[in-house]
Coordinates of C-alpha atoms and ligand atoms in Angstrom, one line a residue:
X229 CA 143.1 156.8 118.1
X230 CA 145.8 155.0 115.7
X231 CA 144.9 151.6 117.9
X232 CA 141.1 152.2 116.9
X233 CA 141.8 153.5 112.8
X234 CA 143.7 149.9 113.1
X235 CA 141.6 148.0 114.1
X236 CA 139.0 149.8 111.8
X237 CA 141.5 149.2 108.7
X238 CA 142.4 145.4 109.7
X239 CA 138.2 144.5 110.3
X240 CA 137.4 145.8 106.7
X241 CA 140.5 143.9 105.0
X242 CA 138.8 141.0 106.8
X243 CA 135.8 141.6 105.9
X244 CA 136.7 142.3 102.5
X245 CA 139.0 139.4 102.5
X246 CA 136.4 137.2 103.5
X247 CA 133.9 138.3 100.7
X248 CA 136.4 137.6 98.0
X249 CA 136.7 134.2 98.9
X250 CA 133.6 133.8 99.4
X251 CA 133.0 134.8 95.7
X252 CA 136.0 132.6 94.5
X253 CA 134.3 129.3 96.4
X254 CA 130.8 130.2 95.3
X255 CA 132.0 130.8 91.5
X256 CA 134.5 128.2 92.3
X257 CA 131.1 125.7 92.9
X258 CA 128.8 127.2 90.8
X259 CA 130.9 127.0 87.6
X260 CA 131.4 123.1 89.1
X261 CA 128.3 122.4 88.7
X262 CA 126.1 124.0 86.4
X263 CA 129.0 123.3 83.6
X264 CA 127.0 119.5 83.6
X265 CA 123.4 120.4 84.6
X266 CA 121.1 119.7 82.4
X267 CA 119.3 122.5 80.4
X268 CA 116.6 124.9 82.4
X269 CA 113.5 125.2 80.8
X270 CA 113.5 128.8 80.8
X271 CA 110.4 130.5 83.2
X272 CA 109.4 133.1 85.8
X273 CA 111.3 132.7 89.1
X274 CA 109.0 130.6 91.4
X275 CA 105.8 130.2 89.7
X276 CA 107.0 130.1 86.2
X277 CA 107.8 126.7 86.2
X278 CA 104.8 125.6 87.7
X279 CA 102.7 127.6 85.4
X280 CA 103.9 125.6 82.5
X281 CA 103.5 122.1 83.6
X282 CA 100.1 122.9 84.7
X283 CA 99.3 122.9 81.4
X284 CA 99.9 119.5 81.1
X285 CA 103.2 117.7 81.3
X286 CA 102.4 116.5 77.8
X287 CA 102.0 120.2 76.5
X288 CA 105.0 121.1 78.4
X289 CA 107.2 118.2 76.6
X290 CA 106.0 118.9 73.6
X291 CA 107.1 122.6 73.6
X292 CA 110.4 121.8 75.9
X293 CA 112.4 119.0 74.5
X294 CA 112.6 120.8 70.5
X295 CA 114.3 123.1 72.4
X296 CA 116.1 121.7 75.2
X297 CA 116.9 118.3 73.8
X298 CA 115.9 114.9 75.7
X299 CA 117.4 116.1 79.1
X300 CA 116.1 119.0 81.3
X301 CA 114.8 119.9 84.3
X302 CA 111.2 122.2 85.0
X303 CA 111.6 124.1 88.7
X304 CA 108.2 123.3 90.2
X305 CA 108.3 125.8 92.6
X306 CA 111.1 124.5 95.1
X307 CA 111.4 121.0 93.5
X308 CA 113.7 120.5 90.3
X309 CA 112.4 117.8 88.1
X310 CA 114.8 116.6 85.2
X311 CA 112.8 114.4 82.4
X312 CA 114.6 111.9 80.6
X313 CA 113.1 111.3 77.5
X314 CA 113.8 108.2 75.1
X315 CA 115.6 104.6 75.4
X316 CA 118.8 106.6 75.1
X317 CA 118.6 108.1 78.3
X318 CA 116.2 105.9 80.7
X319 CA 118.3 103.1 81.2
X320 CA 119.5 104.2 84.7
X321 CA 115.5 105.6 85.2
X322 CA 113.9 101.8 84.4
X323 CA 117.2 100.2 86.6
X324 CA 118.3 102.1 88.8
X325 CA 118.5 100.5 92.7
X326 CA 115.9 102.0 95.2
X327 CA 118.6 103.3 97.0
X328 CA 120.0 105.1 94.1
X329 CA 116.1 106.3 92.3
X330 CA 113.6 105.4 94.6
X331 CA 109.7 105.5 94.3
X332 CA 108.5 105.5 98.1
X333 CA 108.5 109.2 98.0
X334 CA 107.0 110.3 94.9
X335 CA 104.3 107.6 95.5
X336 CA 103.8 108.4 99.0
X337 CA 100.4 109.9 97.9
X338 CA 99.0 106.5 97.4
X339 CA 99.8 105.7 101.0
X340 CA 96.0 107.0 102.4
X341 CA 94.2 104.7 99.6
X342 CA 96.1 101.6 99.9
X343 CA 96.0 101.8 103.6
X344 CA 99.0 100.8 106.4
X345 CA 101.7 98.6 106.2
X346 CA 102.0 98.0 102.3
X347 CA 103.4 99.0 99.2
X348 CA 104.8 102.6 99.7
X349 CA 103.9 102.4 103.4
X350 CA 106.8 100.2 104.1
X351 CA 110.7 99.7 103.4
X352 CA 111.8 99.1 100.5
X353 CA 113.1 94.9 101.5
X354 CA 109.2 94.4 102.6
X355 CA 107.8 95.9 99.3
X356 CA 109.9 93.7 97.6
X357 CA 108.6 90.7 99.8
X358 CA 104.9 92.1 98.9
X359 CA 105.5 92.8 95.1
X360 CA 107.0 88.7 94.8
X361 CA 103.3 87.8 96.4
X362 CA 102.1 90.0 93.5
X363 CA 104.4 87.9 91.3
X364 CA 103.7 84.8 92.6
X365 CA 99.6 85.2 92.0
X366 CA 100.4 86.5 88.6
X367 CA 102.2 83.1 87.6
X368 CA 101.0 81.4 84.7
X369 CA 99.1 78.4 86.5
X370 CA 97.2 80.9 88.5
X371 CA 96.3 82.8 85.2
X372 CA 95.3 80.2 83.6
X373 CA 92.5 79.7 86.2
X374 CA 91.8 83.6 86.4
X375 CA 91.1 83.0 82.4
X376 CA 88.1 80.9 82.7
X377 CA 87.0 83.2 85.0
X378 CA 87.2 86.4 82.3
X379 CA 85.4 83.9 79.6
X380 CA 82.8 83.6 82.1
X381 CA 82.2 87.0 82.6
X382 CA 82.3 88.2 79.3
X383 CA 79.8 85.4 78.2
X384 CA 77.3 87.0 81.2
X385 CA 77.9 90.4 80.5
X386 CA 77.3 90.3 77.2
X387 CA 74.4 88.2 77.3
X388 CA 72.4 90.8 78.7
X389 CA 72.8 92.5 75.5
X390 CA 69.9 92.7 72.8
X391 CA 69.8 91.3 69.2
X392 CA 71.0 95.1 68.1
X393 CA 71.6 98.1 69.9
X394 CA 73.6 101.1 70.6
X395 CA 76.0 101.0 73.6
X396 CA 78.5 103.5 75.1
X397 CA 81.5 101.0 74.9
X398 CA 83.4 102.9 77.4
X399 CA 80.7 102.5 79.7
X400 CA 80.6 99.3 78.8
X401 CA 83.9 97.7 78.9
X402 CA 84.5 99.8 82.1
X403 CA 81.7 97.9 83.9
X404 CA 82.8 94.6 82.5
X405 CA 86.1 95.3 83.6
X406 CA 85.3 96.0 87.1
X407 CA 83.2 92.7 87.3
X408 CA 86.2 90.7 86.2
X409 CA 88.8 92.2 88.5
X410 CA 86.1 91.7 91.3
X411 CA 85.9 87.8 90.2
X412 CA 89.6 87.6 89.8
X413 CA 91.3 89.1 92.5
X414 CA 89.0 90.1 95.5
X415 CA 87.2 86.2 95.2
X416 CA 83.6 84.9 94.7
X417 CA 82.5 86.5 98.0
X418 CA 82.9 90.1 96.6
X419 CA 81.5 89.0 93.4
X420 CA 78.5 87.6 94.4
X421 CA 77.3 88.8 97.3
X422 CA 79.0 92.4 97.7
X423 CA 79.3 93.0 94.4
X424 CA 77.2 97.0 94.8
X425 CA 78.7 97.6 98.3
X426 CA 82.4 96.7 97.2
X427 CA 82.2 99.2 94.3
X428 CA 80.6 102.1 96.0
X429 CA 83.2 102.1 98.3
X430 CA 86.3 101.6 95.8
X431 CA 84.4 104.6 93.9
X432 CA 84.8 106.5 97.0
X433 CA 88.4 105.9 97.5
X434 CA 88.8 106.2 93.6
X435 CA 87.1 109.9 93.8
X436 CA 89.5 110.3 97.0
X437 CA 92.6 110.3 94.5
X438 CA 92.8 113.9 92.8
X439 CA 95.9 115.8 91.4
X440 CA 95.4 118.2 94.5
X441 CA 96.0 114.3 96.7
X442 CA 99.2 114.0 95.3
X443 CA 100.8 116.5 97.1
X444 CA 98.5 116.8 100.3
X445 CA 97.2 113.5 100.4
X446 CA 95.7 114.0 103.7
X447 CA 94.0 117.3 103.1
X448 CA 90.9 117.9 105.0
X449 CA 88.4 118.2 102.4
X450 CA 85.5 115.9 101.8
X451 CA 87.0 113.7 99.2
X452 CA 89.4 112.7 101.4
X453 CA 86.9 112.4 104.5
X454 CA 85.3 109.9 102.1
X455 CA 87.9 108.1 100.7
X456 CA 89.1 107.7 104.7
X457 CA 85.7 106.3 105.5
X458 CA 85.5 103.5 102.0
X459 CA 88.8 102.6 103.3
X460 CA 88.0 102.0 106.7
X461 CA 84.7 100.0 105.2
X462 CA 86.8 98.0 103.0
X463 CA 88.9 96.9 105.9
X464 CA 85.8 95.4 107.6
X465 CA 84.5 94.1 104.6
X466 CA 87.6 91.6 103.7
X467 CA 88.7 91.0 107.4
X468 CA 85.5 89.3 107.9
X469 CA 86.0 87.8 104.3
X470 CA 89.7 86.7 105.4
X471 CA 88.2 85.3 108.8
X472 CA 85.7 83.4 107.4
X473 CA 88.0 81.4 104.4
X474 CA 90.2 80.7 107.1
X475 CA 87.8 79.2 109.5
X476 CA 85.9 77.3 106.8
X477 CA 89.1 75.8 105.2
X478 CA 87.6 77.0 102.0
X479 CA 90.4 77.8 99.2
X480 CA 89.5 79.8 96.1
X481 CA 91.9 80.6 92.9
X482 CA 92.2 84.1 93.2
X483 CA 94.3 86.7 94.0
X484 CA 92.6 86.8 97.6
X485 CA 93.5 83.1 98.6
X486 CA 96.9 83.9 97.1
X487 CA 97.8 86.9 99.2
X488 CA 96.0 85.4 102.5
X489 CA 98.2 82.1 101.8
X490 CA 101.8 84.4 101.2
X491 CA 104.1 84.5 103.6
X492 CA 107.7 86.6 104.5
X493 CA 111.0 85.0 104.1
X494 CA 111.0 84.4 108.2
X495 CA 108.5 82.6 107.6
X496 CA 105.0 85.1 109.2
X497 CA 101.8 85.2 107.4
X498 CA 100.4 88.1 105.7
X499 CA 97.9 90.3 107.9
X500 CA 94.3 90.5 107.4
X501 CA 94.9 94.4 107.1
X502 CA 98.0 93.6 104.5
X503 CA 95.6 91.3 102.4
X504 CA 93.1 94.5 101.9
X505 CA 95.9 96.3 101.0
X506 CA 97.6 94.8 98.6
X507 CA 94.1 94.1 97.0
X508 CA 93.4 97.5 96.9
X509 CA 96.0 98.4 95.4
X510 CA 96.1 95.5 92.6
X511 CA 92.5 96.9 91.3
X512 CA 93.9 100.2 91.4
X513 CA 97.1 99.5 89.4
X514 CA 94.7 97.3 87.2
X515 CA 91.3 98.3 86.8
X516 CA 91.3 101.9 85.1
X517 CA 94.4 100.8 83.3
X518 CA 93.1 97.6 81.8
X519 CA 89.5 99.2 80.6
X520 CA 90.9 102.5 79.3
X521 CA 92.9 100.0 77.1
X522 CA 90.4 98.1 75.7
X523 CA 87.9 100.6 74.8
X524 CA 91.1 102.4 73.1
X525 CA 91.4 99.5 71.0
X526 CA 87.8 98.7 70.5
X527 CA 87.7 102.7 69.0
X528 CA 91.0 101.9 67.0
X529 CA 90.0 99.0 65.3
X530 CA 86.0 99.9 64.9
X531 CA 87.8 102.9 62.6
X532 CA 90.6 101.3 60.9
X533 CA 89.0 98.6 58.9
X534 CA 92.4 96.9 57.4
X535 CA 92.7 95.8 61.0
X536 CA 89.3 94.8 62.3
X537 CA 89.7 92.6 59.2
X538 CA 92.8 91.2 60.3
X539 CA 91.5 90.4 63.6
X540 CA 88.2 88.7 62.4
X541 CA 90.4 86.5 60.3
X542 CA 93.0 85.7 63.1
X543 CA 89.7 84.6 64.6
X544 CA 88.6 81.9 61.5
X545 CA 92.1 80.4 62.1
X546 CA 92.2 80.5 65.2
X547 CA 88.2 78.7 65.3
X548 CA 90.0 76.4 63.0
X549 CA 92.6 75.2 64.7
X550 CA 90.8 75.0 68.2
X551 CA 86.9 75.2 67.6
X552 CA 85.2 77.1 70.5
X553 CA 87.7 76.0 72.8
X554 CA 89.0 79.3 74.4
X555 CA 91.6 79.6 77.4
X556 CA 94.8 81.1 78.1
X557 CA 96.7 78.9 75.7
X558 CA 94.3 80.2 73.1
X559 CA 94.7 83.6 73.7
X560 CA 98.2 83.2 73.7
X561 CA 98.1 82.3 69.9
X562 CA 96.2 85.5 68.8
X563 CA 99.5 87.9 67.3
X564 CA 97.3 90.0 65.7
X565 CA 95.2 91.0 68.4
X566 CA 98.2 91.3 70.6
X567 CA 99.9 94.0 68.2
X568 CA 96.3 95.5 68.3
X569 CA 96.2 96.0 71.6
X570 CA 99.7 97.1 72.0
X571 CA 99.4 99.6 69.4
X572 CA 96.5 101.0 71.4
X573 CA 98.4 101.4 74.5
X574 CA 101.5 102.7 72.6
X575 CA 99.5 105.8 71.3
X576 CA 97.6 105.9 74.6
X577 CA 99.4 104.8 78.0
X578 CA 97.4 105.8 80.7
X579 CA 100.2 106.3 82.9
X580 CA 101.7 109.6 81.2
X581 CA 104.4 110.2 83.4
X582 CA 106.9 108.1 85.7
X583 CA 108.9 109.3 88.7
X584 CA 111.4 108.3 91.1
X585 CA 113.4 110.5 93.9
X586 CA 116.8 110.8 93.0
X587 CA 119.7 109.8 96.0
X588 CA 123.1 109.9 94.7
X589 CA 124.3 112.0 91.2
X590 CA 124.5 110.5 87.9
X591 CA 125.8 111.3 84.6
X592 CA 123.6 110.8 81.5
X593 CA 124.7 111.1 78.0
X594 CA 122.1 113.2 75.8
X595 CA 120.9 112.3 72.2
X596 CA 123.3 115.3 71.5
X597 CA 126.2 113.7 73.5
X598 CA 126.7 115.8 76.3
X599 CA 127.0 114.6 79.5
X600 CA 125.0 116.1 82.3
X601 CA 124.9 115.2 85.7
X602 CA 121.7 114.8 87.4
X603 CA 121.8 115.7 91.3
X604 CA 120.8 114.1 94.3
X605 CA 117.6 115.6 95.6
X606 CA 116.0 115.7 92.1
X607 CA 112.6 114.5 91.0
X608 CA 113.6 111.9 88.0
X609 CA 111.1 112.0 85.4
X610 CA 110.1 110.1 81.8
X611 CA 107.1 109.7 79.9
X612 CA 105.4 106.9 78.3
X613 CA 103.2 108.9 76.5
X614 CA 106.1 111.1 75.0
X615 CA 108.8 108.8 74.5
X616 CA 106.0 106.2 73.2
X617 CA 105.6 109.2 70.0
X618 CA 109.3 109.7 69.1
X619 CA 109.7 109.6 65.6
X620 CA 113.1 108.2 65.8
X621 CA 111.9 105.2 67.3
X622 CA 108.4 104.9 66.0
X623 CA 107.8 105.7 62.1
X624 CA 104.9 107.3 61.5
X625 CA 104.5 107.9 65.5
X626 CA 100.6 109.5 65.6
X627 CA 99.3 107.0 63.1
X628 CA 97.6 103.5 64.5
X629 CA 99.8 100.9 62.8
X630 CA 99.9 97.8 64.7
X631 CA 102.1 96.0 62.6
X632 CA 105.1 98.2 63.3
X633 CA 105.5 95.1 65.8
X634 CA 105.3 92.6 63.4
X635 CA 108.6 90.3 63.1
X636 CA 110.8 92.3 60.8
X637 CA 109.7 95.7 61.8
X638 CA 109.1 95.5 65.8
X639 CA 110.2 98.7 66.6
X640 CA 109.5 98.6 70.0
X641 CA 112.4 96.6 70.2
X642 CA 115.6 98.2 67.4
X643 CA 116.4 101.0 70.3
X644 CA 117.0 98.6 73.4
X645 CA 114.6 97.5 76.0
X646 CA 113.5 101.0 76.9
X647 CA 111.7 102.1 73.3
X648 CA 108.0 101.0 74.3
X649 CA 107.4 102.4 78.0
X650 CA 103.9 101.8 78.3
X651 CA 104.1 98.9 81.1
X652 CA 107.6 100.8 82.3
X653 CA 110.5 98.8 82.7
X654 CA 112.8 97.3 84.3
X655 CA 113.4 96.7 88.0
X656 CA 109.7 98.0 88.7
X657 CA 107.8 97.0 85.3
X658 CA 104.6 96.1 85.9
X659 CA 103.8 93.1 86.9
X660 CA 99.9 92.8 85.7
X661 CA 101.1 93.4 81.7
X662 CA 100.4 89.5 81.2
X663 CA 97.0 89.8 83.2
X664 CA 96.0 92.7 81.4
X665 CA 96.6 91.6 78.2
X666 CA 94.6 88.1 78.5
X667 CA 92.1 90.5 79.8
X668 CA 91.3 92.8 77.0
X669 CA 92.0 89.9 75.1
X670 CA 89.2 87.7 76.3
X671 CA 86.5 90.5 75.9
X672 CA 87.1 91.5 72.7
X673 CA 87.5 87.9 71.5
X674 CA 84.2 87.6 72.3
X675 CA 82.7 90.8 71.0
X676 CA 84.9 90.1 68.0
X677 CA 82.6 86.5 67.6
X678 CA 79.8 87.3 68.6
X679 CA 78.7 90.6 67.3
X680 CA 79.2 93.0 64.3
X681 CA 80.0 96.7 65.9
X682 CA 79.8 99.8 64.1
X683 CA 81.1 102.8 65.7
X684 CA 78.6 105.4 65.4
X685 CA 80.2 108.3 67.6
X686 CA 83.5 110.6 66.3
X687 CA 86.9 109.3 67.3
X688 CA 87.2 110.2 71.3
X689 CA 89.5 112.4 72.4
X690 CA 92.0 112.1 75.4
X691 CA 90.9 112.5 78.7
X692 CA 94.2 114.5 79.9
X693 CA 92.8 116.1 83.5
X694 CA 92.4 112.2 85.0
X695 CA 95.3 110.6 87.0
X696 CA 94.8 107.6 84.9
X697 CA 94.4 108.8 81.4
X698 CA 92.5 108.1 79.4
X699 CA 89.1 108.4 76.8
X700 CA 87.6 111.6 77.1
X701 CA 83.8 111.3 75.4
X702 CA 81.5 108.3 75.2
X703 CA 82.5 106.1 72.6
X704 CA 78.9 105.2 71.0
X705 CA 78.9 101.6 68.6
X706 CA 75.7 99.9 67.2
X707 CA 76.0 96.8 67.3
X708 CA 74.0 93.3 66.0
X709 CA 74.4 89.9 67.4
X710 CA 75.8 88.1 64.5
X711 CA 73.7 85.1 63.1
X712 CA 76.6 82.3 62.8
X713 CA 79.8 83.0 64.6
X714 CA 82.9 83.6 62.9
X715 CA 84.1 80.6 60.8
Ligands
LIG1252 C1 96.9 98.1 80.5 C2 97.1 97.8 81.7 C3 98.3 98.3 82.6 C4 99.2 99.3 82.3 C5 99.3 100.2 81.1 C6 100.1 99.3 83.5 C7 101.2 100.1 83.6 C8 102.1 100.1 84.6 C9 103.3 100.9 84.6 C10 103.7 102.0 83.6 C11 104.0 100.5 85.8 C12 105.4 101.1 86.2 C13 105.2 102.2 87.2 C14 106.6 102.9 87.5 O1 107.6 102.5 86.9 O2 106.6 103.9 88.2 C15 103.3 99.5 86.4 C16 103.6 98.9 87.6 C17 102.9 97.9 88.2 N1 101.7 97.3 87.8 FE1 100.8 97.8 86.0 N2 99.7 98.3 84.4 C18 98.6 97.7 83.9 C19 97.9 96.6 84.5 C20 98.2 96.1 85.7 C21 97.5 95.0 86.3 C22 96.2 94.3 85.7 C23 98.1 94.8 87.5 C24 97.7 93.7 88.6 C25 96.7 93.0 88.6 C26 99.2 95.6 87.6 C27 100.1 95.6 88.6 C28 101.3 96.4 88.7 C29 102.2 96.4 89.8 C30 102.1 95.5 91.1 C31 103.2 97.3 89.5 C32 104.4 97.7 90.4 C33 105.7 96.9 90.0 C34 106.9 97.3 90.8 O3 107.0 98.5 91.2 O4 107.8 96.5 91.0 N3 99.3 96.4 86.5 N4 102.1 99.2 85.7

């Protein structure tokens, strides 16, 4: 009986034991830890988090960081997510390695649209090898010849419009747009002879790419079904494309002949099925991106006269200097309409929100200057359409005033490199800014010389439910051919 009350007694001193130190090492850990975490934003257990970002990461910033500061972390249901907010704290976001912040994961929902074997399909040393044959048909020479081709577009489109009339500029631009990346990057093929087919089936795969994609991107739902099926289409389309420039010997200057003539460091051509890929996923990293842009700045300057002004007269001197003469050199020389356009995309990127997968813990200094430490397994988050707004970076932050980039003011550059986010930064900036810019550039050059525009409509609102944001209503302007161009 005393044997058994023993070994009763010495069992529950174990387990007793046992429990304390289990306590110690857990506060022990805990205490660790969450001394240099960053700030919760304070919700419901599970859903809570959740809840609030669903009504819109911008929303959610907006009522978070007055509170929390410009580190903290959202629980989205099982997944912590730690925003940092402004050039004082995205240095390590914009520069990190891919093994330390990497994007394959969080942009694995692209994978199903861009198709196999590319991008975020593939190791990280291949996507490098794929994003320098983005680089290498984005050089200047090769723009220079993508240029004409913009000119050339713009001149047609714009043709077909009347003496006067009243257009929905978003419409519009987003139709011209679409011509011009056809011309530009899939080749004359696409342009001219598959122009209608092409588009309907990058509309599919467009209408294929929903919030509800980005974390089961291969839900069975129709979308999807659809977006499976344009894909598969596409394929066929530029393989026989592919085949046939091959065969013929014939060599265009666009981003098509550039990718089909890339090749790997051990020395093996690009696939047919790579080509289609990496062309896919140039229109979609350019297309919405680049006309969301220019009908903000068409909207921008149509209601702040002080700067149409400006940009009319940037066009007298620049007709003086160079007559009718327009190419990339030429556009290079417009300031003005540069600072335009970047003003646009600073009040309105239509990437709102950046991420990366975080693999090893950091230490960030807050604007407050406490250090937190941001652990491994967390989403890593900033925001070019927050940090684009702060006020002590950007005076005046809502209000459309391009010459805050003017030499002498340029505040996109007195915080460091990581003030004006709206192209990112960094070791994955984007790598179309240049193309983009010439772009919007060349249209509204020409809409600029060639007609007077009125816009008729109310300022548009933000489109916040796209993936790409961007202009909400239709953006109506009257407009009348002018009699004598600008000079
Ligand atoms: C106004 C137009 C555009 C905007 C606002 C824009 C914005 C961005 C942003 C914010 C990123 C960084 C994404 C991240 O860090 O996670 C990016 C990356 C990229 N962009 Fe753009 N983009 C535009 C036009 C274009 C065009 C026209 C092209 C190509 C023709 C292009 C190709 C790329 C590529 C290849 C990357 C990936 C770079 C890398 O990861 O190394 N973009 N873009």
């Amino acid at each position: 009986m005393d044997f058994i009350q023993n070994m009763y007694v010495q069992a529950g001193l174990l387990i007793l034991a046992t429990m304390i130190l289990a306590k110690i090492v857990s506060t022990l850990l805990c205490s660790g830890s969450s001394k240099n975490l960053p700030p919760m934003v304070s919700a419901w257990p599970i859903i809570g988090g959740l809840m609030k970002f669903l009504k819109g990461p911008i929303v959610m910033l907006r009522e978070e960081y007055p509170k929390l500061g410009n580190v903290f972390t959202i629980k989205l249901l099982i997944k912590n997510v730690t925003f940092l907010i402004g050039p004082e704290v995205s240095q390590h976001f914009f520069k990190a390695t891919e093994s330390d912040l990497s994007q394959q994961e969080v942009y694995q929902f692209n994978v199903p649209t861009f198709g196999p074997g590319v991008v975020f399909d593939v190791d990280y040393s291949v996507r490098q090898e794929q994003f320098r044959f983005f680089t290498e048909s984005l050089r200047v020479s090769k723009l220079k010849s993508y240029v004409d081709q913009m000119i050339l577009e713009a001149e047609g489109y714009f043709a077909k419009w009347g003496e006067e009339g009243v257009v929905d500029l978003k419409y519009e631009l987003e139709h011209l747009i679409i011509l011009t990346a056809s011309r530009c990057l899939l080749g004359r093929e696409v342009r001219d002879q598959l122009f209608e087919d092409v588009s309907s089936l990058f509309h599919d795969l467009d209408s294929g790419m929903l919030p509800i994609s980005v974390v089961f991107p291969y839900l069975p739902i129709p979308a999807h079904h659809r977006r499976d099926k344009a894909r598969k289409k596409l394929a066929e389309i530029f393989t026989k494309i592919i085949q046939g420039r091959k065969q013929s010997g014939n060599v265009e200057s666009d981003m098509l002949q550039s990718f089909i003539d890339s090749k790997y460091k051990d020395g093996r051509p690009t696939t047919e099925s790579e080509v289609t890929g990496l062309l896919i996923a140039a229109l979609f990293a350019g297309q919405h991106t680049s006309s969301i842009t220019s009908t903000w700045t068409g909207a921008y300057l149509l209601s702040h006269k002080k700067y149409l002004s400006s940009v009319l007269e940037e066009q007298k001197d620049v007709k003086k200097r160079h007559g009718d003469k327009l190419d990339h050199d030429v556009l290079a020389e417009m300031d003005v309409l540069y600072r335009c356009i970047k003003e646009a995309l600073r009040l309105h990127p239509p990437l709102i929100v950046l991420l990366r997968s975080n693999h090893r813990d950091f230490t960030v200094t807050a604007k407050d200057g406490k250090d937190y430490v941001i652990p491994k397994g967390h989403v890593v988050a900033t925001s070019p359409a927050f940090s684009n707004r702060l006020p002590h970076i950007f005076k005046n932050p809502d209000t459309y005033d391009p010459d805050r980039f003017a030499p002498g003011r340029e505040e996109d550059k007195v915080a460091g490199a990581f003030s004006y986010i709206s192209f990112g930064g960094g070791r994955h900036g984007c790598l179309g800014e240049p193309f983009a810019y010439l772009q919007i550039k060349a249209i509204w050059t020409h809409l600029l010389r060639n007609f007077e525009l009125e816009l008729i409509s109310p300022f548009p609102e933000i489109d916040w439910n796209a993936m790409v944001v961007g202009v909400k209503d239709k953006v109506m302007v009257r407009y009348r051919r002018r009699p004598l161009s600008v000079d």
